[in-house]
Structure formats: structure tokens, C-alpha cells
């Protein structure tokens, strides 16, 4: 209801509506554009749970490392104790054999005084074995204590693993609940793409955890972290082998060249696998050596071998200078 009188304007107004609008505006401004009030609460709760999950995960990792360390100690102690027991049994058997032999001697000869020194040695060995048995017993008790400690740590590890799994499930549940709250509030970040919008919120979370590729990717990442060190070692060994083979080929290349040159030359003087008795001139030998491209020592060997081409074969006259055989050729070369 309103009226005008000499320029004055009077209207009835609803102050409640104005205050309500201001309150709603202030409350909406306290949240992000993509979250409702319930979604924000769920987001905060999820972050808190995930922080707790990371702490539990770290604690579980430390307990697991502690368990592995104790398991390694137990394995070492078991190996050492097994060796000591074997030595103890062997020494005990040897001592028993000595005692039996001494008793047999005493019965046959009948003079106990003559074996006084041997009896003293046997008693000393018995005392040593008794001390050894006590030491083995003490080590077994300590080993059993370690085993009990490992068992307790294993229980703690299982407990922390269950806590870790439970907290992760709660965090995922809060994440899904946040998606529902945002979708119900109508401000879930709609893009206009039906396919993309259909994968948001709870539906997206559900699709993520039923998708086999999600677990396959996690498995492949885990296997990759396990295999990476071995692949690196294999690659390093392969590189070293390739370098060694390359160096060997480089070192043997002059010898291969000499071998090929000799084979090529001899092929010119063979007919149906029968060698023609023909000697080489000095110029021909020099030509072959020049093509071989060898060092000083190789040149001497090759020159001597080529100088014997056409000489008859004889073991009896191999030292005369006019004959050769395989062993003398290699020796004099």
C-alpha cells in the first residue's frame, strides 16, 4: 500500500525477504562453485581420513621393514646354530671314539697309570663340549625369543594393514558421497556432454572401481617397479658385453686379414684339393705382406711362412731348412 503526498513516497516493505536473501547469499559464498554445503563437509572429512590413512600406511611400512629385518636376523642365527650343532655332534662322536679306544687299550694292557695323560685330555674335551652345549642352548632360547618377537610384529602388521584398508574404504565412500551431494545440489559441474556428465560423481567413482583396467594399471605399475632394477642390470651387462666384443673384433681384425690373404693366395695354386709344388718370389711375398697391413711381428711370421711355400713336407728333415712340417713351421715362425 502506497500513496504520494507533496513528493513523499511511502511503501510497505517485507524486511524478512531482504534478510533471507542476504543470508542465503552469504552462505552460498562460503562454498566453491562446484560444491554444495554437504559436499564441502564430505570433502573435508575425506581429506582428514586420507591424512590418517597416509599415517597408517607409513606406520605399516615401518612395521613391515622391522619384521623383515628380524626375519633376516633369524635366518642368519638359524644358519649359524645349525653349523654349531653339526660341529658339536661331530666333536662328540670323535670324543666317544677316543674313549672307546682308551677303554679297549686299558682292558688289553691293564695299566691305567700309563693312560693318565690321555684321560686328562678326554676330560678336558668333555668340559669343552659341555660348555658348547650350554652355548647352543642359550642361542636356541634367544632364537625362540626372536621368533616370538617376529610373530608379535606380524600381528601388528596385519592390524595396521586392516586399519589402512578400512580408512581407504571410508575415504572412497566419502568421495562418492560428495559426488552425490554435488549432483543433488545441481551444481556438479555440468558440461552439457551427456557422456562426460554421466561419468561424474558417484557414477564415475563406481565406474572407476569396476573397471578392470584400473586394477591392471596398478598391477603393471607395481610389476614395473619390481622389474626396473633387473632390467637396468641386464641392460648394463649387455652394454659391457657389446663393448668387449667390439674390442675383440678390433684387435683380431689384422689376424683375420692375414688369414684371408693367405687363403686367397693358396687358392691360386690348388687344383682339386692338391697343392702344386711352386715357390714364391721375394716380390710376391712383399706384395702379399703389403696387402695384409700387419705389424712388425706379424710380418716376420707371415714372411717366414710364405718363404716355405713349395717346400716338401718331412718331419725327419724339418730342421735342414729345405723341408717343413706343421710344428716346426709354427715353432720357427
mmCIF file of C-alpha atoms in Angstrom:
data_model
loop_
_atom_site.group_PDB
_atom_site.id
_atom_site.type_symbol
_atom_site.label_atom_id
_atom_site.label_comp_id
_atom_site.label_asym_id
_atom_site.label_seq_id
_atom_site.Cartn_x
_atom_site.Cartn_y
_atom_site.Cartn_z
ATOM 1 C CA UNK A 1 0.000 0.000 0.000
ATOM 2 C CA UNK A 2 1.472 3.359 -1.033
ATOM 3 C CA UNK A 3 0.474 6.982 -1.556
ATOM 4 C CA UNK A 4 2.128 10.273 -2.552
ATOM 5 C CA UNK A 5 1.866 13.491 -0.661
ATOM 6 C CA UNK A 6 3.922 16.565 -1.587
ATOM 7 C CA UNK A 7 6.767 14.498 -3.079
ATOM 8 C CA UNK A 8 6.944 11.936 -0.270
ATOM 9 C CA UNK A 9 6.721 8.229 -1.203
ATOM 10 C CA UNK A 10 5.602 5.723 1.424
ATOM 11 C CA UNK A 11 5.599 1.944 0.660
ATOM 12 C CA UNK A 12 5.101 -1.151 2.844
ATOM 13 C CA UNK A 13 8.221 -3.469 2.531
ATOM 14 C CA UNK A 14 8.996 -7.016 3.681
ATOM 15 C CA UNK A 15 12.248 -6.860 5.704
ATOM 16 C CA UNK A 16 12.234 -10.675 6.189
ATOM 17 C CA UNK A 17 12.645 -11.312 2.448
ATOM 18 C CA UNK A 18 15.629 -8.980 2.227
ATOM 19 C CA UNK A 19 17.341 -10.517 5.237
ATOM 20 C CA UNK A 20 16.745 -14.034 3.932
ATOM 21 C CA UNK A 21 18.242 -13.173 0.552
ATOM 22 C CA UNK A 22 21.319 -11.708 2.192
ATOM 23 C CA UNK A 23 21.755 -14.761 4.455
ATOM 24 C CA UNK A 24 21.463 -17.221 1.586
ATOM 25 C CA UNK A 25 23.923 -15.204 -0.485
ATOM 26 C CA UNK A 26 26.476 -15.166 2.324
ATOM 27 C CA UNK A 27 26.141 -18.900 2.950
ATOM 28 C CA UNK A 28 26.450 -19.808 -0.708
ATOM 29 C CA UNK A 29 29.571 -17.639 -0.982
ATOM 30 C CA UNK A 30 31.309 -19.767 1.679
ATOM 31 C CA UNK A 31 31.408 -22.773 -0.700
ATOM 32 C CA UNK A 32 33.131 -23.257 -4.039
ATOM 33 C CA UNK A 33 31.276 -23.076 -7.318
ATOM 34 C CA UNK A 34 31.350 -26.863 -7.691
ATOM 35 C CA UNK A 35 30.283 -27.941 -4.209
ATOM 36 C CA UNK A 36 27.221 -27.794 -2.035
ATOM 37 C CA UNK A 37 27.402 -27.401 1.733
ATOM 38 C CA UNK A 38 27.099 -31.165 2.267
ATOM 39 C CA UNK A 39 29.684 -31.788 -0.447
ATOM 40 C CA UNK A 40 32.142 -29.442 1.259
ATOM 41 C CA UNK A 41 31.711 -31.228 4.579
ATOM 42 C CA UNK A 42 32.260 -34.577 2.873
ATOM 43 C CA UNK A 43 35.358 -33.198 1.148
ATOM 44 C CA UNK A 44 36.830 -32.023 4.451
ATOM 45 C CA UNK A 45 36.056 -35.374 6.069
ATOM 46 C CA UNK A 46 37.610 -37.235 3.141
ATOM 47 C CA UNK A 47 40.825 -35.201 3.376
ATOM 48 C CA UNK A 48 41.045 -35.854 7.121
ATOM 49 C CA UNK A 49 40.560 -39.590 6.607
ATOM 50 C CA UNK A 50 43.145 -39.674 3.819
ATOM 51 C CA UNK A 51 45.697 -37.914 6.052
ATOM 52 C CA UNK A 52 45.040 -40.551 8.707
ATOM 53 C CA UNK A 53 45.325 -43.242 6.012
ATOM 54 C CA UNK A 54 48.759 -41.961 4.950
ATOM 55 C CA UNK A 55 49.954 -42.034 8.571
ATOM 56 C CA UNK A 56 48.700 -45.598 8.967
ATOM 57 C CA UNK A 57 50.334 -46.539 5.671
ATOM 58 C CA UNK A 58 53.676 -45.109 6.824
ATOM 59 C CA UNK A 59 53.397 -46.913 10.161
ATOM 60 C CA UNK A 60 52.547 -50.178 8.392
ATOM 61 C CA UNK A 61 55.586 -49.718 6.142
ATOM 62 C CA UNK A 62 57.879 -49.222 9.160
ATOM 63 C CA UNK A 63 56.477 -52.302 10.915
ATOM 64 C CA UNK A 64 56.900 -54.344 7.739
ATOM 65 C CA UNK A 65 60.544 -53.237 7.436
ATOM 66 C CA UNK A 66 61.097 -54.136 11.096
ATOM 67 C CA UNK A 67 59.582 -57.588 10.525
ATOM 68 C CA UNK A 68 61.825 -58.188 7.503
ATOM 69 C CA UNK A 69 64.889 -57.137 9.499
ATOM 70 C CA UNK A 70 64.034 -59.574 12.304
ATOM 71 C CA UNK A 71 63.343 -62.321 9.747
ATOM 72 C CA UNK A 72 66.805 -61.729 8.260
ATOM 73 C CA UNK A 73 68.387 -61.932 11.728
ATOM 74 C CA UNK A 74 66.507 -65.175 12.456
ATOM 75 C CA UNK A 75 67.698 -66.688 9.180
ATOM 76 C CA UNK A 76 71.321 -65.808 9.967
ATOM 77 C CA UNK A 77 71.071 -67.162 13.518
ATOM 78 C CA UNK A 78 69.424 -70.381 12.325
ATOM 79 C CA UNK A 79 72.234 -70.975 9.829
ATOM 80 C CA UNK A 80 74.922 -70.292 12.444
ATOM 81 C CA UNK A 81 73.190 -72.508 15.025
ATOM 82 C CA UNK A 82 72.830 -75.332 12.520
ATOM 83 C CA UNK A 83 76.574 -75.229 11.782
ATOM 84 C CA UNK A 84 77.439 -75.178 15.501
ATOM 85 C CA UNK A 85 75.181 -78.162 16.166
ATOM 86 C CA UNK A 86 76.810 -80.114 13.340
ATOM 87 C CA UNK A 87 80.282 -79.337 14.725
ATOM 88 C CA UNK A 88 79.141 -80.291 18.235
ATOM 89 C CA UNK A 89 77.729 -83.647 17.084
ATOM 90 C CA UNK A 90 80.912 -84.400 15.134
ATOM 91 C CA UNK A 91 83.187 -83.481 18.075
ATOM 92 C CA UNK A 92 81.049 -85.518 20.464
ATOM 93 C CA UNK A 93 81.287 -88.580 18.211
ATOM 94 C CA UNK A 94 85.071 -88.193 17.903
ATOM 95 C CA UNK A 95 85.367 -87.920 21.689
ATOM 96 C CA UNK A 96 83.280 -91.053 22.157
ATOM 97 C CA UNK A 97 85.534 -92.929 19.718
ATOM 98 C CA UNK A 98 88.597 -91.832 21.699
ATOM 99 C CA UNK A 99 87.013 -93.016 24.953
ATOM 100 C CA UNK A 100 86.182 -96.393 23.431
ATOM 101 C CA UNK A 101 89.726 -96.800 22.125
ATOM 102 C CA UNK A 102 91.175 -95.847 25.522
ATOM 103 C CA UNK A 103 88.970 -98.343 27.332
ATOM 104 C CA UNK A 104 89.997 -101.062 24.884
ATOM 105 C CA UNK A 105 93.692 -100.283 25.468
ATOM 106 C CA UNK A 106 93.240 -100.305 29.229
ATOM 107 C CA UNK A 107 91.498 -103.684 29.111
ATOM 108 C CA UNK A 108 94.143 -105.215 26.885
ATOM 109 C CA UNK A 109 97.200 -103.783 28.645
ATOM 110 C CA UNK A 110 95.795 -103.427 32.162
ATOM 111 C CA UNK A 111 97.943 -100.436 33.195
ATOM 112 C CA UNK A 112 95.675 -97.466 33.925
ATOM 113 C CA UNK A 113 98.523 -95.179 35.034
ATOM 114 C CA UNK A 114 100.083 -95.177 31.577
ATOM 115 C CA UNK A 115 96.909 -93.619 30.118
ATOM 116 C CA UNK A 116 96.568 -90.863 32.723
ATOM 117 C CA UNK A 117 97.530 -88.123 30.248
ATOM 118 C CA UNK A 118 95.066 -89.356 27.616
ATOM 119 C CA UNK A 119 92.273 -89.499 30.216
ATOM 120 C CA UNK A 120 93.022 -85.904 31.222
ATOM 121 C CA UNK A 121 92.760 -84.767 27.599
ATOM 122 C CA UNK A 122 89.442 -86.567 27.212
ATOM 123 C CA UNK A 123 88.055 -84.899 30.351
ATOM 124 C CA UNK A 124 89.184 -81.509 29.068
ATOM 125 C CA UNK A 125 87.397 -82.142 25.773
ATOM 126 C CA UNK A 126 84.270 -83.203 27.694
ATOM 127 C CA UNK A 127 84.273 -79.911 29.602
ATOM 128 C CA UNK A 128 84.667 -78.018 26.326
ATOM 129 C CA UNK A 129 81.737 -79.908 24.782
ATOM 130 C CA UNK A 130 79.585 -79.232 27.855
ATOM 131 C CA UNK A 131 80.302 -75.507 27.519
ATOM 132 C CA UNK A 132 79.494 -75.772 23.819
ATOM 133 C CA UNK A 133 76.171 -77.458 24.602
ATOM 134 C CA UNK A 134 75.286 -74.689 27.077
ATOM 135 C CA UNK A 135 76.150 -72.054 24.470
ATOM 136 C CA UNK A 136 73.958 -73.785 21.870
ATOM 137 C CA UNK A 137 71.082 -73.975 24.356
ATOM 138 C CA UNK A 138 71.389 -70.242 25.131
ATOM 139 C CA UNK A 139 71.391 -69.382 21.437
ATOM 140 C CA UNK A 140 68.303 -71.526 20.887
ATOM 141 C CA UNK A 141 66.476 -69.631 23.634
ATOM 142 C CA UNK A 142 67.425 -66.294 22.053
ATOM 143 C CA UNK A 143 66.342 -67.597 18.665
ATOM 144 C CA UNK A 144 62.953 -68.602 20.068
ATOM 145 C CA UNK A 145 62.598 -65.111 21.567
ATOM 146 C CA UNK A 146 63.295 -63.621 18.147
ATOM 147 C CA UNK A 147 60.685 -65.888 16.587
ATOM 148 C CA UNK A 148 58.111 -64.811 19.177
ATOM 149 C CA UNK A 149 59.014 -61.160 18.512
ATOM 150 C CA UNK A 150 58.554 -61.713 14.789
ATOM 151 C CA UNK A 151 55.153 -63.287 15.446
ATOM 152 C CA UNK A 152 54.023 -60.276 17.517
ATOM 153 C CA UNK A 153 55.249 -57.845 14.859
ATOM 154 C CA UNK A 154 53.414 -59.854 12.209
ATOM 155 C CA UNK A 155 50.185 -59.426 14.198
ATOM 156 C CA UNK A 156 50.791 -55.667 14.431
ATOM 157 C CA UNK A 157 51.488 -55.552 10.716
ATOM 158 C CA UNK A 158 48.196 -57.315 9.925
ATOM 159 C CA UNK A 159 46.342 -54.979 12.279
ATOM 160 C CA UNK A 160 47.803 -51.875 10.626
ATOM 161 C CA UNK A 161 47.062 -53.287 7.185
ATOM 162 C CA UNK A 162 43.414 -53.783 8.138
ATOM 163 C CA UNK A 163 43.271 -50.214 9.505
ATOM 164 C CA UNK A 164 44.832 -48.945 6.305
ATOM 165 C CA UNK A 165 42.276 -50.787 4.168
ATOM 166 C CA UNK A 166 39.348 -49.601 6.308
ATOM 167 C CA UNK A 167 40.432 -45.949 6.171
ATOM 168 C CA UNK A 168 40.911 -46.126 2.418
ATOM 169 C CA UNK A 169 37.397 -47.548 2.026
ATOM 170 C CA UNK A 170 35.940 -44.777 4.219
ATOM 171 C CA UNK A 171 37.790 -42.123 2.184
ATOM 172 C CA UNK A 172 36.432 -43.590 -1.063
ATOM 173 C CA UNK A 173 32.934 -43.698 0.429
ATOM 174 C CA UNK A 174 33.152 -40.017 1.419
ATOM 175 C CA UNK A 175 34.387 -39.190 -2.066
ATOM 176 C CA UNK A 176 31.346 -40.935 -3.553
ATOM 177 C CA UNK A 177 29.029 -39.221 -1.054
ATOM 178 C CA UNK A 178 30.494 -35.847 -2.003
ATOM 179 C CA UNK A 179 29.713 -36.635 -5.642
ATOM 180 C CA UNK A 180 26.106 -37.451 -4.733
ATOM 181 C CA UNK A 181 25.741 -34.236 -2.709
ATOM 182 C CA UNK A 182 27.051 -32.108 -5.562
ATOM 183 C CA UNK A 183 24.808 -33.821 -8.103
ATOM 184 C CA UNK A 184 21.706 -33.471 -5.909
ATOM 185 C CA UNK A 185 22.561 -29.801 -5.305
ATOM 186 C CA UNK A 186 22.541 -29.270 -9.060
ATOM 187 C CA UNK A 187 25.997 -27.741 -9.193
ATOM 188 C CA UNK A 188 28.087 -30.776 -10.036
ATOM 189 C CA UNK A 189 29.938 -29.147 -12.900
ATOM 190 C CA UNK A 190 27.585 -29.980 -15.788
ATOM 191 C CA UNK A 191 29.363 -29.628 -19.114
ATOM 192 C CA UNK A 192 26.481 -30.309 -21.486
ATOM 193 C CA UNK A 193 28.163 -33.518 -22.695
ATOM 194 C CA UNK A 194 25.852 -36.377 -21.719
ATOM 195 C CA UNK A 195 28.648 -38.946 -21.836
ATOM 196 C CA UNK A 196 31.061 -36.902 -19.725
ATOM 197 C CA UNK A 197 28.363 -35.805 -17.262
ATOM 198 C CA UNK A 198 27.259 -39.413 -16.916
ATOM 199 C CA UNK A 199 30.742 -40.355 -15.669
ATOM 200 C CA UNK A 200 30.808 -37.737 -12.905
ATOM 201 C CA UNK A 201 30.099 -38.053 -9.206
ATOM 202 C CA UNK A 202 29.047 -41.400 -7.791
ATOM 203 C CA UNK A 203 28.713 -42.936 -11.242
ATOM 204 C CA UNK A 204 32.308 -42.004 -12.017
ATOM 205 C CA UNK A 205 33.527 -43.491 -8.743
ATOM 206 C CA UNK A 206 31.548 -46.668 -9.367
ATOM 207 C CA UNK A 207 32.846 -46.980 -12.915
ATOM 208 C CA UNK A 208 36.389 -46.455 -11.700
ATOM 209 C CA UNK A 209 36.278 -49.329 -9.223
ATOM 210 C CA UNK A 210 34.527 -51.827 -11.502
ATOM 211 C CA UNK A 211 36.810 -51.069 -14.432
ATOM 212 C CA UNK A 212 39.367 -53.932 -14.737
ATOM 213 C CA UNK A 213 41.882 -51.598 -16.387
ATOM 214 C CA UNK A 214 42.043 -49.595 -13.143
ATOM 215 C CA UNK A 215 43.451 -52.644 -11.329
ATOM 216 C CA UNK A 216 45.503 -53.664 -14.370
ATOM 217 C CA UNK A 217 47.248 -50.283 -14.381
ATOM 218 C CA UNK A 218 48.018 -50.607 -10.669
ATOM 219 C CA UNK A 219 49.361 -54.131 -11.218
ATOM 220 C CA UNK A 220 51.525 -53.044 -14.166
ATOM 221 C CA UNK A 221 52.902 -50.124 -12.173
ATOM 222 C CA UNK A 222 53.763 -52.490 -9.310
ATOM 223 C CA UNK A 223 55.413 -55.027 -11.632
ATOM 224 C CA UNK A 224 57.314 -52.224 -13.357
ATOM 225 C CA UNK A 225 58.736 -51.040 -10.038
ATOM 226 C CA UNK A 226 59.837 -54.617 -9.257
ATOM 227 C CA UNK A 227 61.388 -55.359 -12.660
ATOM 228 C CA UNK A 228 63.052 -51.988 -13.261
ATOM 229 C CA UNK A 229 66.270 -52.790 -11.277
ATOM 230 C CA UNK A 230 66.719 -56.153 -13.060
ATOM 231 C CA UNK A 231 66.132 -54.587 -16.475
ATOM 232 C CA UNK A 232 68.728 -51.929 -15.667
ATOM 233 C CA UNK A 233 71.270 -54.582 -14.595
ATOM 234 C CA UNK A 234 70.608 -56.642 -17.732
ATOM 235 C CA UNK A 235 70.999 -53.570 -19.955
ATOM 236 C CA UNK A 236 74.276 -52.657 -18.229
ATOM 237 C CA UNK A 237 75.677 -56.177 -18.696
ATOM 238 C CA UNK A 238 74.577 -56.201 -22.340
ATOM 239 C CA UNK A 239 76.323 -52.872 -22.998
ATOM 240 C CA UNK A 240 79.554 -54.144 -21.387
ATOM 241 C CA UNK A 241 79.438 -57.365 -23.460
ATOM 242 C CA UNK A 242 78.904 -55.416 -26.675
ATOM 243 C CA UNK A 243 81.897 -53.212 -25.852
ATOM 244 C CA UNK A 244 84.101 -56.252 -25.114
ATOM 245 C CA UNK A 245 83.050 -57.980 -28.357
ATOM 246 C CA UNK A 246 83.738 -54.797 -30.323
ATOM 247 C CA UNK A 247 87.222 -54.524 -28.800
ATOM 248 C CA UNK A 248 87.940 -58.197 -29.602
ATOM 249 C CA UNK A 249 86.891 -57.753 -33.229
ATOM 250 C CA UNK A 250 89.043 -54.651 -33.478
ATOM 251 C CA UNK A 251 92.061 -56.497 -32.029
ATOM 252 C CA UNK A 252 91.597 -59.595 -34.220
ATOM 253 C CA UNK A 253 90.929 -57.775 -37.491
ATOM 254 C CA UNK A 254 94.639 -57.761 -38.598
ATOM 255 C CA UNK A 255 94.912 -61.528 -37.990
ATOM 256 C CA UNK A 256 91.689 -62.130 -39.926
ATOM 257 C CA UNK A 257 93.040 -60.043 -42.809
ATOM 258 C CA UNK A 258 96.264 -62.113 -42.878
ATOM 259 C CA UNK A 259 94.279 -65.374 -42.834
ATOM 260 C CA UNK A 260 92.074 -64.221 -45.700
ATOM 261 C CA UNK A 261 95.103 -63.115 -47.739
ATOM 262 C CA UNK A 262 96.833 -66.494 -47.290
ATOM 263 C CA UNK A 263 93.686 -68.429 -48.214
ATOM 264 C CA UNK A 264 93.180 -66.292 -51.288
ATOM 265 C CA UNK A 265 96.792 -66.748 -52.343
ATOM 266 C CA UNK A 266 96.890 -70.522 -51.782
ATOM 267 C CA UNK A 267 93.673 -70.914 -53.756
ATOM 268 C CA UNK A 268 95.615 -69.752 -56.819
ATOM 269 C CA UNK A 269 97.951 -72.760 -56.525
ATOM 270 C CA UNK A 270 95.489 -75.532 -55.749
ATOM 271 C CA UNK A 271 93.736 -77.849 -58.146
ATOM 272 C CA UNK A 272 91.199 -80.433 -56.930
ATOM 273 C CA UNK A 273 92.479 -80.045 -53.348
ATOM 274 C CA UNK A 274 96.038 -80.915 -54.490
ATOM 275 C CA UNK A 275 98.800 -78.386 -53.785
ATOM 276 C CA UNK A 276 101.106 -77.545 -56.670
ATOM 277 C CA UNK A 277 104.777 -77.521 -55.663
ATOM 278 C CA UNK A 278 105.536 -73.891 -56.541
ATOM 279 C CA UNK A 279 107.657 -71.478 -54.501
ATOM 280 C CA UNK A 280 107.084 -67.729 -54.148
ATOM 281 C CA UNK A 281 109.348 -64.981 -55.270
ATOM 282 C CA UNK A 282 110.506 -62.226 -52.934
ATOM 283 C CA UNK A 283 108.446 -59.652 -54.839
ATOM 284 C CA UNK A 284 105.298 -61.755 -54.496
ATOM 285 C CA UNK A 285 105.881 -62.202 -50.781
ATOM 286 C CA UNK A 286 106.371 -58.449 -50.378
ATOM 287 C CA UNK A 287 103.154 -57.815 -52.299
ATOM 288 C CA UNK A 288 101.163 -60.154 -50.039
ATOM 289 C CA UNK A 289 102.621 -58.625 -46.876
ATOM 290 C CA UNK A 290 101.874 -55.124 -48.108
ATOM 291 C CA UNK A 291 98.210 -56.048 -48.676
ATOM 292 C CA UNK A 292 97.966 -57.755 -45.266
ATOM 293 C CA UNK A 293 98.667 -54.468 -43.453
ATOM 294 C CA UNK A 294 100.181 -56.172 -40.366
ATOM 295 C CA UNK A 295 102.595 -55.090 -37.648
ATOM 296 C CA UNK A 296 106.300 -55.964 -37.371
ATOM 297 C CA UNK A 297 105.848 -59.270 -35.503
ATOM 298 C CA UNK A 298 103.050 -60.430 -37.768
ATOM 299 C CA UNK A 299 105.149 -59.505 -40.793
ATOM 300 C CA UNK A 300 108.039 -61.721 -39.613
ATOM 301 C CA UNK A 301 105.711 -64.682 -39.051
ATOM 302 C CA UNK A 302 103.972 -64.231 -42.389
ATOM 303 C CA UNK A 303 107.233 -63.729 -44.297
ATOM 304 C CA UNK A 304 108.710 -66.939 -42.847
ATOM 305 C CA UNK A 305 105.557 -68.947 -43.593
ATOM 306 C CA UNK A 306 105.342 -67.698 -47.181
ATOM 307 C CA UNK A 307 109.022 -68.426 -47.741
ATOM 308 C CA UNK A 308 108.288 -72.112 -47.076
ATOM 309 C CA UNK A 309 105.557 -72.349 -49.728
ATOM 310 C CA UNK A 310 106.526 -75.102 -52.219
ATOM 311 C CA UNK A 311 108.920 -76.845 -49.814
ATOM 312 C CA UNK A 312 108.343 -80.599 -49.369
ATOM 313 C CA UNK A 313 106.853 -81.923 -46.135
ATOM 314 C CA UNK A 314 109.071 -84.038 -43.886
ATOM 315 C CA UNK A 315 109.298 -84.499 -40.156
ATOM 316 C CA UNK A 316 112.683 -86.190 -40.336
ATOM 317 C CA UNK A 317 114.360 -83.318 -42.243
ATOM 318 C CA UNK A 318 112.337 -80.458 -40.795
ATOM 319 C CA UNK A 319 115.461 -78.813 -39.316
ATOM 320 C CA UNK A 320 117.515 -78.934 -42.525
ATOM 321 C CA UNK A 321 115.992 -75.718 -43.924
ATOM 322 C CA UNK A 322 114.714 -77.365 -47.108
ATOM 323 C CA UNK A 323 111.713 -79.134 -45.588
ATOM 324 C CA UNK A 324 108.935 -78.252 -43.167
ATOM 325 C CA UNK A 325 106.197 -79.742 -41.042
ATOM 326 C CA UNK A 326 103.344 -78.063 -39.141
ATOM 327 C CA UNK A 327 105.011 -77.998 -35.729
ATOM 328 C CA UNK A 328 108.385 -76.741 -36.956
ATOM 329 C CA UNK A 329 106.728 -74.118 -39.130
ATOM 330 C CA UNK A 330 104.834 -72.757 -36.142
ATOM 331 C CA UNK A 331 107.911 -73.009 -33.900
ATOM 332 C CA UNK A 332 110.349 -71.233 -36.201
ATOM 333 C CA UNK A 333 107.742 -68.642 -37.113
#
